[in-house]
Protein backbone atom coordinates (compact mmCIF):
# COMPACT_ATOMS: atom_id res chain seq x y z
CA UNK A 1 0.00 0.00 0.00
CA UNK A 2 1.37 3.40 -0.98
CA UNK A 3 2.35 5.62 1.93
CA UNK A 4 0.05 8.60 2.44
CA UNK A 5 1.61 11.92 1.49
CA UNK A 6 0.61 13.45 4.82
CA UNK A 7 1.38 10.49 7.06
CA UNK A 8 4.60 12.03 8.37
CA UNK A 9 3.23 15.57 8.47
CA UNK A 10 2.91 17.55 11.65
CA UNK A 11 0.68 20.52 12.38
CA UNK A 12 0.84 22.36 15.69
CA UNK A 13 -1.75 25.02 16.47
CA UNK A 14 -0.44 27.48 19.05
CA UNK A 15 -3.15 29.26 20.96
CA UNK A 16 -4.13 30.32 24.45
CA UNK A 17 -4.23 33.39 26.64
CA UNK A 18 -3.00 36.71 25.29
CA UNK A 19 0.29 37.47 26.99
CA UNK A 20 1.06 33.84 27.81
CA UNK A 21 4.05 33.54 25.45
CA UNK A 22 2.79 32.76 21.95
CA UNK A 23 5.45 34.97 20.34
CA UNK A 24 8.24 33.07 22.09
CA UNK A 25 6.52 29.80 21.13
CA UNK A 26 6.27 30.53 17.40
CA UNK A 27 9.91 31.65 17.34
CA UNK A 28 10.87 28.39 19.03
CA UNK A 29 9.04 26.34 16.41
CA UNK A 30 10.73 28.34 13.66
CA UNK A 31 14.10 27.44 15.20
CA UNK A 32 13.05 23.78 15.10
CA UNK A 33 12.54 23.98 11.35
CA UNK A 34 8.75 24.33 11.26
CA UNK A 35 7.06 26.40 8.56
CA UNK A 36 5.44 29.05 10.77
CA UNK A 37 2.38 31.24 10.28
CA UNK A 38 1.29 33.93 12.71
CA UNK A 39 -2.37 34.88 13.13
CA UNK A 40 -3.76 32.53 10.48
CA UNK A 41 -7.56 32.86 10.15
CA UNK A 42 -9.00 29.45 11.17
CA UNK A 43 -11.38 29.43 8.21
CA UNK A 44 -8.35 29.29 5.90
CA UNK A 45 -6.61 26.44 7.73
CA UNK A 46 -8.00 23.55 5.67
CA UNK A 47 -7.49 25.48 2.43
CA UNK A 48 -3.93 26.28 3.35
CA UNK A 49 -3.10 22.65 4.15
CA UNK A 50 -4.57 21.48 0.84
CA UNK A 51 -2.46 24.06 -1.01
CA UNK A 52 0.66 22.83 0.77
CA UNK A 53 -0.18 19.22 -0.07
CA UNK A 54 -0.87 19.98 -3.74
CA UNK A 55 2.23 22.15 -4.14
CA UNK A 56 4.55 19.24 -3.46
CA UNK A 57 6.76 21.48 -1.35
CA UNK A 58 8.62 20.02 1.60
CA UNK A 59 6.51 21.62 4.32
CA UNK A 60 5.71 18.64 6.46
CA UNK A 61 6.08 20.47 9.77
CA UNK A 62 3.82 23.46 10.23
CA UNK A 63 3.11 25.62 13.27
CA UNK A 64 0.36 28.24 13.25
CA UNK A 65 -0.62 30.81 15.86
CA UNK A 66 -4.37 31.36 16.13
CA UNK A 67 -5.67 33.66 18.82
CA UNK A 68 -8.08 36.44 19.69
CA UNK A 69 -6.40 38.88 17.36
CA UNK A 70 -8.49 37.24 14.66
CA UNK A 71 -11.63 38.65 16.27
CA UNK A 72 -14.82 36.99 15.09
CA UNK A 73 -12.80 34.81 12.71
CA UNK A 74 -11.36 32.97 15.72
CA UNK A 75 -14.83 31.62 16.50
CA UNK A 76 -14.55 29.36 13.46
CA UNK A 77 -11.53 27.46 14.82
CA UNK A 78 -13.57 24.73 16.53
CA UNK A 79 -15.51 24.18 13.31
CA UNK A 80 -12.29 24.10 11.28
CA UNK A 81 -10.85 21.45 13.60
CA UNK A 82 -14.01 19.36 13.24
CA UNK A 83 -13.87 19.68 9.45
CA UNK A 84 -10.26 18.57 9.37
CA UNK A 85 -11.21 15.39 11.20
CA UNK A 86 -13.33 14.45 8.19
CA UNK A 87 -10.43 14.75 5.72
CA UNK A 88 -7.22 12.83 5.04
CA UNK A 89 -5.16 15.87 6.01
CA UNK A 90 -2.86 15.90 9.01
CA UNK A 91 -4.42 15.67 12.47
CA UNK A 92 -3.46 18.86 14.33
CA UNK A 93 -1.94 19.05 17.78
CA UNK A 94 -3.00 21.96 19.96
CA UNK A 95 -0.51 23.72 22.22
CA UNK A 96 -2.42 25.87 24.69
CA UNK A 97 -0.49 28.53 26.62
CA UNK A 98 -1.92 29.97 29.81
CA UNK A 99 -0.81 31.92 32.88
CA UNK A 100 -2.40 33.10 36.09
CA UNK A 101 -4.20 36.43 36.24
CA UNK A 102 -1.47 38.18 38.24
CA UNK A 103 1.19 37.24 35.71
CA UNK A 104 -0.91 38.30 32.71
CA UNK A 105 -1.80 41.65 34.28
CA UNK A 106 1.85 42.30 35.11
CA UNK A 107 2.91 41.50 31.55
CA UNK A 108 0.31 43.86 30.13
CA UNK A 109 1.46 46.62 32.44
CA UNK A 110 5.10 46.04 31.47
CA UNK A 111 4.31 46.26 27.75
CA UNK A 112 1.71 49.04 28.19
CA UNK A 113 -0.56 47.26 25.76
CA UNK A 114 -4.30 46.85 26.09
CA UNK A 115 -6.02 43.46 26.12
CA UNK A 116 -7.62 42.61 22.74
CA UNK A 117 -10.98 41.92 24.43
CA UNK A 118 -10.86 45.06 26.57
CA UNK A 119 -9.13 47.74 24.49
CA UNK A 120 -10.58 50.56 26.58
CA UNK A 121 -11.07 48.68 29.84
CA UNK A 122 -9.04 46.97 32.52
CA UNK A 123 -6.80 44.06 31.48
CA UNK A 124 -8.45 41.82 34.06
CA UNK A 125 -11.82 42.27 32.34
CA UNK A 126 -10.39 41.09 29.02
CA UNK A 127 -8.60 38.18 30.69
CA UNK A 128 -11.84 36.94 32.24
CA UNK A 129 -13.67 37.11 28.89
CA UNK A 130 -10.83 35.34 27.12
CA UNK A 131 -10.71 32.46 29.62
CA UNK A 132 -14.41 31.82 29.05
CA UNK A 133 -14.14 31.94 25.26
CA UNK A 134 -11.12 29.62 25.21
CA UNK A 135 -12.44 27.03 27.64
CA UNK A 136 -13.60 24.55 24.96
CA UNK A 137 -10.39 24.91 22.97
CA UNK A 138 -8.33 24.34 26.10
CA UNK A 139 -10.27 21.14 26.69
CA UNK A 140 -9.22 19.90 23.24
CA UNK A 141 -5.53 20.72 23.70
CA UNK A 142 -2.98 17.91 23.78
CA UNK A 143 -0.42 20.19 25.42
CA UNK A 144 -1.14 22.82 28.07
CA UNK A 145 1.77 24.94 29.30
CA UNK A 146 1.37 27.30 32.22
CA UNK A 147 4.01 29.99 31.68
CA UNK A 148 3.40 31.91 34.93
CA UNK A 149 6.77 30.86 36.33
CA UNK A 150 8.57 30.15 33.07
CA UNK A 151 11.24 32.42 31.66
CA UNK A 152 11.33 32.71 27.84
CA UNK A 153 14.43 30.51 27.77
CA UNK A 154 12.64 27.83 29.81
CA UNK A 155 9.61 27.91 27.50
CA UNK A 156 11.89 27.47 24.48
CA UNK A 157 13.58 24.51 26.13
CA UNK A 158 10.23 22.94 26.96
CA UNK A 159 9.04 23.25 23.37
CA UNK A 160 12.33 21.95 22.01
CA UNK A 161 12.18 18.90 24.27
CA UNK A 162 8.61 18.10 23.24
CA UNK A 163 8.62 18.90 19.53
CA UNK A 164 12.17 18.55 18.24
CA UNK A 165 12.66 15.84 15.65
CA UNK A 166 15.41 13.32 16.39
CA UNK A 167 16.70 13.57 12.85
CA UNK A 168 16.50 17.35 12.77
CA UNK A 169 19.69 19.12 13.82
CA UNK A 170 18.69 22.28 15.65
CA UNK A 171 22.14 23.69 16.37
CA UNK A 172 24.52 24.86 13.67
CA UNK A 173 28.08 26.07 13.91
CA UNK A 174 28.89 28.56 11.16
CA UNK A 175 32.63 28.94 10.59
CA UNK A 176 33.81 31.97 8.64
CA UNK A 177 37.09 33.30 7.33
CA UNK A 178 37.50 36.99 6.52
CA UNK A 179 40.06 39.73 5.91
CA UNK A 180 40.28 42.65 8.31
CA UNK A 181 41.06 45.01 5.43
CA UNK A 182 37.61 44.23 4.03
CA UNK A 183 35.85 44.98 7.33
CA UNK A 184 34.74 43.05 10.38
CA UNK A 185 31.84 40.58 9.99
CA UNK A 186 28.82 42.07 11.75
CA UNK A 187 27.11 38.72 12.33
CA UNK A 188 29.94 36.90 14.13
CA UNK A 189 29.53 35.74 17.73
CA UNK A 190 33.22 34.97 18.25
CA UNK A 191 36.08 36.58 16.31
CA UNK A 192 39.70 35.37 16.39
CA UNK A 193 42.52 37.44 14.94
CA UNK A 194 45.19 35.16 13.47
CA UNK A 195 47.35 37.87 11.89
CA UNK A 196 50.20 37.02 14.29
CA UNK A 197 50.82 33.72 12.49
CA UNK A 198 53.47 33.50 9.71
CA UNK A 199 51.96 34.85 6.50
CA UNK A 200 52.16 32.81 3.26
CA UNK A 201 51.60 36.06 1.35
CA UNK A 202 55.30 36.74 1.61
CA UNK A 203 56.18 33.43 -0.07
CA UNK A 204 56.10 34.21 -3.78
CA UNK A 205 54.77 30.84 -4.96
CA UNK A 206 52.07 30.80 -2.25
CA UNK A 207 50.86 34.38 -2.64
CA UNK A 208 48.33 33.74 -5.46
CA UNK A 209 46.91 30.68 -3.70
CA UNK A 210 44.57 30.35 -0.73
CA UNK A 211 44.19 28.29 2.41
CA UNK A 212 42.18 25.80 0.36
CA UNK A 213 45.43 24.76 -1.34
CA UNK A 214 47.39 22.03 0.46
CA UNK A 215 50.75 23.79 0.24
CA UNK A 216 49.33 26.97 1.79
CA UNK A 217 47.52 25.19 4.62
CA UNK A 218 50.60 23.04 5.19
CA UNK A 219 52.73 26.16 5.53
CA UNK A 220 50.33 27.77 8.03
CA UNK A 221 49.86 24.62 10.10
CA UNK A 222 53.53 23.64 10.36
CA UNK A 223 54.47 26.35 12.84
CA UNK A 224 54.57 25.63 16.59
CA UNK A 225 52.59 28.81 17.30
CA UNK A 226 49.82 27.58 15.00
CA UNK A 227 49.67 24.21 16.71
CA UNK A 228 49.62 25.83 20.15
CA UNK A 229 46.79 28.14 19.04
CA UNK A 230 44.80 25.18 17.69
CA UNK A 231 45.29 23.28 20.92
CA UNK A 232 44.12 26.18 23.10
CA UNK A 233 41.15 27.07 20.86
CA UNK A 234 40.04 23.44 20.66
CA UNK A 235 39.94 23.33 24.44
CA UNK A 236 38.04 26.63 24.54
CA UNK A 237 35.46 25.46 21.98
CA UNK A 238 35.04 22.15 23.78
CA UNK A 239 33.88 24.15 26.79
CA UNK A 240 32.01 27.04 25.13
CA UNK A 241 29.95 25.49 22.34
CA UNK A 242 27.87 23.21 24.61
CA UNK A 243 27.24 26.24 26.84
CA UNK A 244 25.86 28.25 23.92
CA UNK A 245 23.69 25.30 22.92
CA UNK A 246 22.44 24.86 26.48
CA UNK A 247 21.59 28.57 26.62
CA UNK A 248 19.14 28.07 23.75
CA UNK A 249 21.09 29.45 20.77
CA UNK A 250 20.30 27.71 17.50
CA UNK A 251 23.46 28.78 15.72
CA UNK A 252 26.92 30.05 16.56
CA UNK A 253 29.08 32.06 14.15
CA UNK A 254 32.84 31.69 14.68
CA UNK A 255 35.03 33.93 12.52
CA UNK A 256 38.77 33.76 11.87
CA UNK A 257 40.35 36.89 10.46
CA UNK A 258 43.69 37.65 8.86
CA UNK A 259 44.82 40.61 6.76
CA UNK A 260 43.26 39.72 3.41
CA UNK A 261 41.12 36.68 4.19
CA UNK A 262 43.06 34.44 1.81
CA UNK A 263 45.59 32.29 3.63
CA UNK A 264 45.77 32.06 7.42
CA UNK A 265 42.09 32.64 8.22
CA UNK A 266 40.97 30.21 5.52
CA UNK A 267 43.33 27.54 6.82
CA UNK A 268 42.14 27.87 10.43
CA UNK A 269 38.47 28.01 9.40
CA UNK A 270 38.85 24.82 7.36
CA UNK A 271 40.67 23.07 10.18
CA UNK A 272 38.07 23.83 12.85
CA UNK A 273 35.11 23.21 10.54
CA UNK A 274 36.50 19.71 10.08
CA UNK A 275 36.56 19.25 13.85
CA UNK A 276 33.10 20.69 14.48
CA UNK A 277 31.31 18.63 11.85
CA UNK A 278 31.99 15.49 13.87
CA UNK A 279 29.52 16.68 16.53
CA UNK A 280 27.50 19.53 15.00
CA UNK A 281 25.86 20.57 11.79
CA UNK A 282 28.58 22.78 10.34
CA UNK A 283 28.56 25.42 7.60
CA UNK A 284 31.74 27.08 6.35
CA UNK A 285 32.00 30.41 4.53
CA UNK A 286 35.10 32.11 3.14
CA UNK A 287 33.79 35.63 2.90
CA UNK A 288 36.72 37.33 1.19
CA UNK A 289 38.33 34.53 -0.78
CA UNK A 290 36.78 36.01 -3.92
CA UNK A 291 39.28 38.90 -3.60
CA UNK A 292 42.17 36.53 -4.39
CA UNK A 293 44.57 37.97 -6.94
CA UNK A 294 46.69 35.84 -9.20
Coordinates of C-alpha atoms in Angstrom, one line a residue:
X1 CA 0.0 0.0 0.0
X2 CA 1.4 3.4 -1.0
X3 CA 2.4 5.6 1.9
X4 CA 0.1 8.6 2.4
X5 CA 1.6 11.9 1.5
X6 CA 0.6 13.4 4.8
X7 CA 1.4 10.5 7.1
X8 CA 4.6 12.0 8.4
X9 CA 3.2 15.6 8.5
X10 CA 2.9 17.5 11.7
X11 CA 0.7 20.5 12.4
X12 CA 0.8 22.4 15.7
X13 CA -1.8 25.0 16.5
X14 CA -0.4 27.5 19.0
X15 CA -3.2 29.3 21.0
X16 CA -4.1 30.3 24.5
X17 CA -4.2 33.4 26.6
X18 CA -3.0 36.7 25.3
X19 CA 0.3 37.5 27.0
X20 CA 1.1 33.8 27.8
X21 CA 4.0 33.5 25.5
X22 CA 2.8 32.8 21.9
X23 CA 5.4 35.0 20.3
X24 CA 8.2 33.1 22.1
X25 CA 6.5 29.8 21.1
X26 CA 6.3 30.5 17.4
X27 CA 9.9 31.6 17.3
X28 CA 10.9 28.4 19.0
X29 CA 9.0 26.3 16.4
X30 CA 10.7 28.3 13.7
X31 CA 14.1 27.4 15.2
X32 CA 13.1 23.8 15.1
X33 CA 12.5 24.0 11.3
X34 CA 8.8 24.3 11.3
X35 CA 7.1 26.4 8.6
X36 CA 5.4 29.1 10.8
X37 CA 2.4 31.2 10.3
X38 CA 1.3 33.9 12.7
X39 CA -2.4 34.9 13.1
X40 CA -3.8 32.5 10.5
X41 CA -7.6 32.9 10.2
X42 CA -9.0 29.5 11.2
X43 CA -11.4 29.4 8.2
X44 CA -8.4 29.3 5.9
X45 CA -6.6 26.4 7.7
X46 CA -8.0 23.5 5.7
X47 CA -7.5 25.5 2.4
X48 CA -3.9 26.3 3.3
X49 CA -3.1 22.6 4.2
X50 CA -4.6 21.5 0.8
X51 CA -2.5 24.1 -1.0
X52 CA 0.7 22.8 0.8
X53 CA -0.2 19.2 -0.1
X54 CA -0.9 20.0 -3.7
X55 CA 2.2 22.2 -4.1
X56 CA 4.5 19.2 -3.5
X57 CA 6.8 21.5 -1.4
X58 CA 8.6 20.0 1.6
X59 CA 6.5 21.6 4.3
X60 CA 5.7 18.6 6.5
X61 CA 6.1 20.5 9.8
X62 CA 3.8 23.5 10.2
X63 CA 3.1 25.6 13.3
X64 CA 0.4 28.2 13.2
X65 CA -0.6 30.8 15.9
X66 CA -4.4 31.4 16.1
X67 CA -5.7 33.7 18.8
X68 CA -8.1 36.4 19.7
X69 CA -6.4 38.9 17.4
X70 CA -8.5 37.2 14.7
X71 CA -11.6 38.7 16.3
X72 CA -14.8 37.0 15.1
X73 CA -12.8 34.8 12.7
X74 CA -11.4 33.0 15.7
X75 CA -14.8 31.6 16.5
X76 CA -14.5 29.4 13.5
X77 CA -11.5 27.5 14.8
X78 CA -13.6 24.7 16.5
X79 CA -15.5 24.2 13.3
X80 CA -12.3 24.1 11.3
X81 CA -10.9 21.4 13.6
X82 CA -14.0 19.4 13.2
X83 CA -13.9 19.7 9.4
X84 CA -10.3 18.6 9.4
X85 CA -11.2 15.4 11.2
X86 CA -13.3 14.4 8.2
X87 CA -10.4 14.8 5.7
X88 CA -7.2 12.8 5.0
X89 CA -5.2 15.9 6.0
X90 CA -2.9 15.9 9.0
X91 CA -4.4 15.7 12.5
X92 CA -3.5 18.9 14.3
X93 CA -1.9 19.1 17.8
X94 CA -3.0 22.0 20.0
X95 CA -0.5 23.7 22.2
X96 CA -2.4 25.9 24.7
X97 CA -0.5 28.5 26.6
X98 CA -1.9 30.0 29.8
X99 CA -0.8 31.9 32.9
X100 CA -2.4 33.1 36.1
X101 CA -4.2 36.4 36.2
X102 CA -1.5 38.2 38.2
X103 CA 1.2 37.2 35.7
X104 CA -0.9 38.3 32.7
X105 CA -1.8 41.6 34.3
X106 CA 1.8 42.3 35.1
X107 CA 2.9 41.5 31.5
X108 CA 0.3 43.9 30.1
X109 CA 1.5 46.6 32.4
X110 CA 5.1 46.0 31.5
X111 CA 4.3 46.3 27.7
X112 CA 1.7 49.0 28.2
X113 CA -0.6 47.3 25.8
X114 CA -4.3 46.8 26.1
X115 CA -6.0 43.5 26.1
X116 CA -7.6 42.6 22.7
X117 CA -11.0 41.9 24.4
X118 CA -10.9 45.1 26.6
X119 CA -9.1 47.7 24.5
X120 CA -10.6 50.6 26.6
X121 CA -11.1 48.7 29.8
X122 CA -9.0 47.0 32.5
X123 CA -6.8 44.1 31.5
X124 CA -8.4 41.8 34.1
X125 CA -11.8 42.3 32.3
X126 CA -10.4 41.1 29.0
X127 CA -8.6 38.2 30.7
X128 CA -11.8 36.9 32.2
X129 CA -13.7 37.1 28.9
X130 CA -10.8 35.3 27.1
X131 CA -10.7 32.5 29.6
X132 CA -14.4 31.8 29.1
X133 CA -14.1 31.9 25.3
X134 CA -11.1 29.6 25.2
X135 CA -12.4 27.0 27.6
X136 CA -13.6 24.6 25.0
X137 CA -10.4 24.9 23.0
X138 CA -8.3 24.3 26.1
X139 CA -10.3 21.1 26.7
X140 CA -9.2 19.9 23.2
X141 CA -5.5 20.7 23.7
X142 CA -3.0 17.9 23.8
X143 CA -0.4 20.2 25.4
X144 CA -1.1 22.8 28.1
X145 CA 1.8 24.9 29.3
X146 CA 1.4 27.3 32.2
X147 CA 4.0 30.0 31.7
X148 CA 3.4 31.9 34.9
X149 CA 6.8 30.9 36.3
X150 CA 8.6 30.1 33.1
X151 CA 11.2 32.4 31.7
X152 CA 11.3 32.7 27.8
X153 CA 14.4 30.5 27.8
X154 CA 12.6 27.8 29.8
X155 CA 9.6 27.9 27.5
X156 CA 11.9 27.5 24.5
X157 CA 13.6 24.5 26.1
X158 CA 10.2 22.9 27.0
X159 CA 9.0 23.3 23.4
X160 CA 12.3 21.9 22.0
X161 CA 12.2 18.9 24.3
X162 CA 8.6 18.1 23.2
X163 CA 8.6 18.9 19.5
X164 CA 12.2 18.5 18.2
X165 CA 12.7 15.8 15.6
X166 CA 15.4 13.3 16.4
X167 CA 16.7 13.6 12.8
X168 CA 16.5 17.4 12.8
X169 CA 19.7 19.1 13.8
X170 CA 18.7 22.3 15.6
X171 CA 22.1 23.7 16.4
X172 CA 24.5 24.9 13.7
X173 CA 28.1 26.1 13.9
X174 CA 28.9 28.6 11.2
X175 CA 32.6 28.9 10.6
X176 CA 33.8 32.0 8.6
X177 CA 37.1 33.3 7.3
X178 CA 37.5 37.0 6.5
X179 CA 40.1 39.7 5.9
X180 CA 40.3 42.7 8.3
X181 CA 41.1 45.0 5.4
X182 CA 37.6 44.2 4.0
X183 CA 35.8 45.0 7.3
X184 CA 34.7 43.1 10.4
X185 CA 31.8 40.6 10.0
X186 CA 28.8 42.1 11.7
X187 CA 27.1 38.7 12.3
X188 CA 29.9 36.9 14.1
X189 CA 29.5 35.7 17.7
X190 CA 33.2 35.0 18.2
X191 CA 36.1 36.6 16.3
X192 CA 39.7 35.4 16.4
X193 CA 42.5 37.4 14.9
X194 CA 45.2 35.2 13.5
X195 CA 47.3 37.9 11.9
X196 CA 50.2 37.0 14.3
X197 CA 50.8 33.7 12.5
X198 CA 53.5 33.5 9.7
X199 CA 52.0 34.9 6.5
X200 CA 52.2 32.8 3.3
X201 CA 51.6 36.1 1.4
X202 CA 55.3 36.7 1.6
X203 CA 56.2 33.4 -0.1
X204 CA 56.1 34.2 -3.8
X205 CA 54.8 30.8 -5.0
X206 CA 52.1 30.8 -2.3
X207 CA 50.9 34.4 -2.6
X208 CA 48.3 33.7 -5.5
X209 CA 46.9 30.7 -3.7
X210 CA 44.6 30.3 -0.7
X211 CA 44.2 28.3 2.4
X212 CA 42.2 25.8 0.4
X213 CA 45.4 24.8 -1.3
X214 CA 47.4 22.0 0.5
X215 CA 50.8 23.8 0.2
X216 CA 49.3 27.0 1.8
X217 CA 47.5 25.2 4.6
X218 CA 50.6 23.0 5.2
X219 CA 52.7 26.2 5.5
X220 CA 50.3 27.8 8.0
X221 CA 49.9 24.6 10.1
X222 CA 53.5 23.6 10.4
X223 CA 54.5 26.4 12.8
X224 CA 54.6 25.6 16.6
X225 CA 52.6 28.8 17.3
X226 CA 49.8 27.6 15.0
X227 CA 49.7 24.2 16.7
X228 CA 49.6 25.8 20.2
X229 CA 46.8 28.1 19.0
X230 CA 44.8 25.2 17.7
X231 CA 45.3 23.3 20.9
X232 CA 44.1 26.2 23.1
X233 CA 41.1 27.1 20.9
X234 CA 40.0 23.4 20.7
X235 CA 39.9 23.3 24.4
X236 CA 38.0 26.6 24.5
X237 CA 35.5 25.5 22.0
X238 CA 35.0 22.2 23.8
X239 CA 33.9 24.2 26.8
X240 CA 32.0 27.0 25.1
X241 CA 30.0 25.5 22.3
X242 CA 27.9 23.2 24.6
X243 CA 27.2 26.2 26.8
X244 CA 25.9 28.2 23.9
X245 CA 23.7 25.3 22.9
X246 CA 22.4 24.9 26.5
X247 CA 21.6 28.6 26.6
X248 CA 19.1 28.1 23.8
X249 CA 21.1 29.4 20.8
X250 CA 20.3 27.7 17.5
X251 CA 23.5 28.8 15.7
X252 CA 26.9 30.1 16.6
X253 CA 29.1 32.1 14.1
X254 CA 32.8 31.7 14.7
X255 CA 35.0 33.9 12.5
X256 CA 38.8 33.8 11.9
X257 CA 40.4 36.9 10.5
X258 CA 43.7 37.6 8.9
X259 CA 44.8 40.6 6.8
X260 CA 43.3 39.7 3.4
X261 CA 41.1 36.7 4.2
X262 CA 43.1 34.4 1.8
X263 CA 45.6 32.3 3.6
X264 CA 45.8 32.1 7.4
X265 CA 42.1 32.6 8.2
X266 CA 41.0 30.2 5.5
X267 CA 43.3 27.5 6.8
X268 CA 42.1 27.9 10.4
X269 CA 38.5 28.0 9.4
X270 CA 38.8 24.8 7.4
X271 CA 40.7 23.1 10.2
X272 CA 38.1 23.8 12.8
X273 CA 35.1 23.2 10.5
X274 CA 36.5 19.7 10.1
X275 CA 36.6 19.2 13.8
X276 CA 33.1 20.7 14.5
X277 CA 31.3 18.6 11.9
X278 CA 32.0 15.5 13.9
X279 CA 29.5 16.7 16.5
X280 CA 27.5 19.5 15.0
X281 CA 25.9 20.6 11.8
X282 CA 28.6 22.8 10.3
X283 CA 28.6 25.4 7.6
X284 CA 31.7 27.1 6.3
X285 CA 32.0 30.4 4.5
X286 CA 35.1 32.1 3.1
X287 CA 33.8 35.6 2.9
X288 CA 36.7 37.3 1.2
X289 CA 38.3 34.5 -0.8
X290 CA 36.8 36.0 -3.9
X291 CA 39.3 38.9 -3.6
X292 CA 42.2 36.5 -4.4
X293 CA 44.6 38.0 -6.9
X294 CA 46.7 35.8 -9.2

